[in-house]
Tab-separated table of C-alpha atoms in Angstrom:
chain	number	residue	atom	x	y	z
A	280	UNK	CA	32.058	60.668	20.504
A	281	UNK	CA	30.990	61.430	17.011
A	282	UNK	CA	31.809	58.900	14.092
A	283	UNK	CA	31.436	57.477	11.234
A	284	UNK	CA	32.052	53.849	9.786
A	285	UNK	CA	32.134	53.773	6.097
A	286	UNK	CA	32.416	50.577	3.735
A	287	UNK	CA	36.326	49.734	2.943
A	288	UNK	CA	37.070	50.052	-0.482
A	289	UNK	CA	37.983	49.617	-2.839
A	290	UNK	CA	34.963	49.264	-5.232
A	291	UNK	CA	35.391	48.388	-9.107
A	292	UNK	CA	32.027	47.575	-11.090
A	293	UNK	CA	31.437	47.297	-14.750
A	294	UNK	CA	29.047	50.648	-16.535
A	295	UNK	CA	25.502	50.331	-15.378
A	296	UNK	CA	25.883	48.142	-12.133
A	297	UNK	CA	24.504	48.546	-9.337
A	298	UNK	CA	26.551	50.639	-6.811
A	299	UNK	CA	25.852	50.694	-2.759
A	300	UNK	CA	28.270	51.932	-0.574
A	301	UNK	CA	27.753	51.479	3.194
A	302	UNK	CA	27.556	54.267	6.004
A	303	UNK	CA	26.863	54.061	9.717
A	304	UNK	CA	27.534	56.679	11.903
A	305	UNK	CA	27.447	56.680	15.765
A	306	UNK	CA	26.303	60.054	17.474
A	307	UNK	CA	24.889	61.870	20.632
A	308	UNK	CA	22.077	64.181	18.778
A	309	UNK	CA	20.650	64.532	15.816
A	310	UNK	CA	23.366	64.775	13.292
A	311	UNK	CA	22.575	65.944	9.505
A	312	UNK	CA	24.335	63.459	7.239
A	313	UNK	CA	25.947	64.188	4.127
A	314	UNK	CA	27.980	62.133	0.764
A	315	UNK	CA	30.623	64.226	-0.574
A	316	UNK	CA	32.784	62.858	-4.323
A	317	UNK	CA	36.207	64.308	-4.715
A	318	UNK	CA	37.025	62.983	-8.424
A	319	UNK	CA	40.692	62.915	-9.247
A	320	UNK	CA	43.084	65.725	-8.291
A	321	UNK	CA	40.145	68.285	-6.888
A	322	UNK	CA	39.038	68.878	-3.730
A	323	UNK	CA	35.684	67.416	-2.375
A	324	UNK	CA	31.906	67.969	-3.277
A	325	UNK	CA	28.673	68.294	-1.786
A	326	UNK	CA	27.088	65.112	-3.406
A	327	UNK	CA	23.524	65.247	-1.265
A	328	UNK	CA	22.407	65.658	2.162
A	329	UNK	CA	19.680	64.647	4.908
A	330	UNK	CA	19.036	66.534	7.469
A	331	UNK	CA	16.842	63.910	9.590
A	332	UNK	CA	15.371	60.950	10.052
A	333	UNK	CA	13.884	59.309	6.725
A	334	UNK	CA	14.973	62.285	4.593
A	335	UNK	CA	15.878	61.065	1.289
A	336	UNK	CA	18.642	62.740	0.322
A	337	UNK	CA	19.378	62.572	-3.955
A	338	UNK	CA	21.735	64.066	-6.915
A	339	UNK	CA	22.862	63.134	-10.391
A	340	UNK	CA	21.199	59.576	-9.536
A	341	UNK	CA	22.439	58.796	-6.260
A	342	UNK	CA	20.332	58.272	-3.190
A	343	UNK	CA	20.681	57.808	0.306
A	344	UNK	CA	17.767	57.774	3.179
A	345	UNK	CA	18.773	58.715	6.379
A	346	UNK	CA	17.696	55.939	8.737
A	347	UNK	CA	17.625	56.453	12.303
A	348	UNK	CA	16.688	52.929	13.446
A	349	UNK	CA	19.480	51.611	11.799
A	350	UNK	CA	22.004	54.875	12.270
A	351	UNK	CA	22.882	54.084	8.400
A	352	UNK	CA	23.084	56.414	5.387
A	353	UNK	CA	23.926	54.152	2.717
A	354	UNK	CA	24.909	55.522	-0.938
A	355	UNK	CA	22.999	53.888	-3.623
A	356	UNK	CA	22.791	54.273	-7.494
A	357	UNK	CA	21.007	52.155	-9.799
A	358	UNK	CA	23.379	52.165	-12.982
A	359	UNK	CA	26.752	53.982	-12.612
A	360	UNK	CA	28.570	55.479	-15.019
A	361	UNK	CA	32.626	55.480	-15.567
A	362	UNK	CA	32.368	59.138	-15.047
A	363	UNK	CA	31.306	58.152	-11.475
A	364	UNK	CA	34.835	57.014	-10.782
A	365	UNK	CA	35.656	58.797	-7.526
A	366	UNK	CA	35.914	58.433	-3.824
A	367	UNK	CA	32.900	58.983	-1.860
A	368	UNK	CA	33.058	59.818	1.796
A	369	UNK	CA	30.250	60.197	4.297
A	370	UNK	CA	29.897	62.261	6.856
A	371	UNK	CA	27.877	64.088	10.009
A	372	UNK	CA	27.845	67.476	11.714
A	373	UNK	CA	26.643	66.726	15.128
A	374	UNK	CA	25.324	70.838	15.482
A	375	UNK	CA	22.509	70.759	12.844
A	376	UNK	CA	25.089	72.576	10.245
A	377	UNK	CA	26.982	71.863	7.583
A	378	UNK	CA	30.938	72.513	9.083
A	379	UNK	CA	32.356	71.047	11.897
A	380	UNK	CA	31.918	67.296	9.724
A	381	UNK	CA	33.063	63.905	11.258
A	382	UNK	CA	34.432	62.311	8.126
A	383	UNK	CA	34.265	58.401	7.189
A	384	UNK	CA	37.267	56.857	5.598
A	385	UNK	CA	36.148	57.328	2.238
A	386	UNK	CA	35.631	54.340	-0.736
A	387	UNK	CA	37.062	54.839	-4.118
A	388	UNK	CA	34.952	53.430	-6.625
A	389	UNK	CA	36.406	52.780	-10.127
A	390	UNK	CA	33.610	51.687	-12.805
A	391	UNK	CA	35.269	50.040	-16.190
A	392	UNK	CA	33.335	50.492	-19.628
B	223	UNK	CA	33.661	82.306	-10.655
B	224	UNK	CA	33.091	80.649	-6.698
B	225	UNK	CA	35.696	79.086	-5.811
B	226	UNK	CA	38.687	77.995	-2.681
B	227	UNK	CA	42.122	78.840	-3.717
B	228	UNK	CA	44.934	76.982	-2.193
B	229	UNK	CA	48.638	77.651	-3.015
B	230	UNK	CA	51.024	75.813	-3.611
B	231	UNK	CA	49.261	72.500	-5.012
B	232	UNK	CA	52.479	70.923	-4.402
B	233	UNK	CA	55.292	71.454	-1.438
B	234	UNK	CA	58.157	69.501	-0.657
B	235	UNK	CA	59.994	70.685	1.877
B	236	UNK	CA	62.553	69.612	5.210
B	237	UNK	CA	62.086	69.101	8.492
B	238	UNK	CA	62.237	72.285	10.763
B	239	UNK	CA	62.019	74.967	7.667
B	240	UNK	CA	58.663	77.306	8.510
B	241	UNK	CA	56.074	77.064	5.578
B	242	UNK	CA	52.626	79.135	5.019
B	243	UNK	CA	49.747	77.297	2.612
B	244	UNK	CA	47.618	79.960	1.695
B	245	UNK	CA	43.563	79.797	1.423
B	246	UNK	CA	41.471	82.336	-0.172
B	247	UNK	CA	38.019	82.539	-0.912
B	248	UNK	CA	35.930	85.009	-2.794
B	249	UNK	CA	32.399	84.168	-1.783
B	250	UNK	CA	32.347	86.292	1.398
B	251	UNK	CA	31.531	82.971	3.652
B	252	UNK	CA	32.335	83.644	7.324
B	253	UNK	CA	33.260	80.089	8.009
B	254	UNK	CA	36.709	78.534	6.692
B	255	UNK	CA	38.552	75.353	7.874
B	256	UNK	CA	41.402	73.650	7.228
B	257	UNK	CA	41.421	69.411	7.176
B	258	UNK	CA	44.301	66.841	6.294
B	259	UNK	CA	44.028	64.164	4.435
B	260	UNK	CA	45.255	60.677	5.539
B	261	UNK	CA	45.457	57.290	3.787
B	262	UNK	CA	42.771	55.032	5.769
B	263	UNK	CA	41.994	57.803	8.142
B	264	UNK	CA	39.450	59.941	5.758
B	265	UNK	CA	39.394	63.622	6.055
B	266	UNK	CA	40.434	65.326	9.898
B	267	UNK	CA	40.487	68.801	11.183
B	268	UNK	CA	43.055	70.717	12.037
B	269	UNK	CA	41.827	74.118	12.429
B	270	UNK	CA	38.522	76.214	12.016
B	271	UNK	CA	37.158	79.759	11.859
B	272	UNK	CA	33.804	80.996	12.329
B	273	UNK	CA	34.590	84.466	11.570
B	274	UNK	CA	37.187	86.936	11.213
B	275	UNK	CA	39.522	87.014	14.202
B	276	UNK	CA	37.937	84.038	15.673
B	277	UNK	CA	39.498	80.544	15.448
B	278	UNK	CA	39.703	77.064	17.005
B	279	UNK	CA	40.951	73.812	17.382
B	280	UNK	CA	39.518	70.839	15.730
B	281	UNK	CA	40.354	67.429	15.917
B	282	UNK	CA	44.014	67.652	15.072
B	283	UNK	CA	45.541	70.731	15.773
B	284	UNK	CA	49.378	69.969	16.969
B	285	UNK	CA	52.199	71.142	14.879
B	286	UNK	CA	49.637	74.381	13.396
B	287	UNK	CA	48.924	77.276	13.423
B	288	UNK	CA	46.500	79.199	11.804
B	289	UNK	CA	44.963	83.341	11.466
B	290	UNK	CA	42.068	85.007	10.137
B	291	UNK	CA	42.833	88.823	9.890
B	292	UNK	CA	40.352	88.904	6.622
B	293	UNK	CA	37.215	87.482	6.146
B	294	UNK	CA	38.367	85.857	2.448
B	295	UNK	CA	42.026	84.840	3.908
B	296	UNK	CA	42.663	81.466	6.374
B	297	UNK	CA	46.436	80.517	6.164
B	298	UNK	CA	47.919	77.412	7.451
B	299	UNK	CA	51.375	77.985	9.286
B	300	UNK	CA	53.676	75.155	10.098
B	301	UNK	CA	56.024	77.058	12.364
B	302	UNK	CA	58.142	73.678	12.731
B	303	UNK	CA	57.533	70.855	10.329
B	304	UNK	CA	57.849	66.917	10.919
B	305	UNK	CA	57.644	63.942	8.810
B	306	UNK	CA	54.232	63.072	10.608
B	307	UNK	CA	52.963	66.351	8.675
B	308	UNK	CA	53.735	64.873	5.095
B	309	UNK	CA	49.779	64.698	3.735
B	310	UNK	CA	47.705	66.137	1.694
B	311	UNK	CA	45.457	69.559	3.353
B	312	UNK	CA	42.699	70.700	1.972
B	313	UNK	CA	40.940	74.159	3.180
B	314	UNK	CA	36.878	74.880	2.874
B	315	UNK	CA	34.590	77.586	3.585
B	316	UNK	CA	30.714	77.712	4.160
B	317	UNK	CA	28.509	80.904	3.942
B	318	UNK	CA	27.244	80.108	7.737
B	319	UNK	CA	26.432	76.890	9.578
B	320	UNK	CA	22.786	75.729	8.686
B	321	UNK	CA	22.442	72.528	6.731
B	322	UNK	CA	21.536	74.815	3.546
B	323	UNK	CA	25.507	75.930	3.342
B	324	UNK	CA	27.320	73.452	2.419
B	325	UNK	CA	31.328	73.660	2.350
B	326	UNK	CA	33.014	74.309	-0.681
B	327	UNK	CA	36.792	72.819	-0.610
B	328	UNK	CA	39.780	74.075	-2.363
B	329	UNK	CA	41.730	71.170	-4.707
B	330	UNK	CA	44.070	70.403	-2.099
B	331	UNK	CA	47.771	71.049	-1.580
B	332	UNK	CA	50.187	67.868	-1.526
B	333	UNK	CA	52.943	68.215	1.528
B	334	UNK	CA	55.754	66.220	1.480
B	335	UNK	CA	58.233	66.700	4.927
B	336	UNK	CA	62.000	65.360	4.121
């Protein structure tokens, strides 16, 4: 079936590091992938999206290129901010849509000043 | 404003005593859901809908129950509750199912089962 294998957390980094934050997924299609942030006490967010292979999906500074060869959809952002401090999940919709998601595990990522 | 409402944010309750979280949303999407959220397991789903009077199971669905007599309305019914329910739910609604409508989640309501 459907999954998806996200990096454990958790993350800490210091203001203006480097951040990547690993996602494979495993499915029978040709899922659209997806980041979504849920920041403290609030329910989730779209964060950015691809909807096949090496789309380039990108938002507020974050990146991620969907990568068939690899099934991988890694999360990557050149300088992160302490307002970044959230968990990040992954995820796929194995029907082409946005609903029906297969959820990774989620990282929390805490950046210090 | 656009936006999921979920009530209560908070619920502690006991084992056996029947409970409704309710899930509203006022952006006319046809397509509401409702996941739990696990420590180490990431978001799962419980229940969906793709439109009114139409709902199924998702990945988790034991233990709920869940209507959709209006379009803007999806509550979550826990006829019986157990321990093993004590998480955190969050509901979410999309205008359809392309990849342009993306789901928009309420801020979650914390269950605790005594």
């Amino acid at each position: 079936g459907d999954s998806v294998t996200q990096m454990e957390g958790p993350v800490t980094l210091s203001e203006e590091a480097f951040l990547t934050i690993n996602c494979t997924y495993t499915a029978t299609g040709y899922p659209s992938l997806f980041w979504y942030v849920q920041y403290p006490g609030e329910g989730l967010q779209l964060l950015l999206k691809a909807t096949k292979a090496d789309d380039k999906g990108s938002n507020k500074g974050f990146e991620a290129t969907y990568r068939k060869e690899t099934t991988s959809f890694h999360l990557e952002k050149g300088s992160v901010q302490v307002s970044d401090s959230a968990v990040y999940f992954c995820a796929l919709s194995d029907l082409g849509g946005a609903n029906n998601l297969f959820f990774g595990t989620g990282t929390r990522l805490t950046v210090i000043p | 404003e656009a936006q999921v409402t979920q009530n209560p944010r908070y619920l502690i309750t006991v084992t056996g005593k029947k409970l409704t979280v309710t899930c509203s949303q006022n952006m006319n999407h046809e397509y509401m859901s409702w996941y739990r959220q696990d420590p180490g397991l990431g978001l799962r789903q419980i229940y969906y809908s793709m439109n009114v009077e139409v709902t199924d199971k998702g990945d988790v669905p034991e233990g709920y129950k869940v209507s959709r007599k209006e379009k803007r309305n999806f509550p979550l019914i826990l006829e019986s509750p157990s321990p093993n329910q004590t998480s955190l739910y969050f509901c979410a609604s999309s205008f359809g199912q392309g990849s342009n409508s993306p789901l928009h989640f309420g801020n979650g309501t914390r269950l605790t089962v005594t």
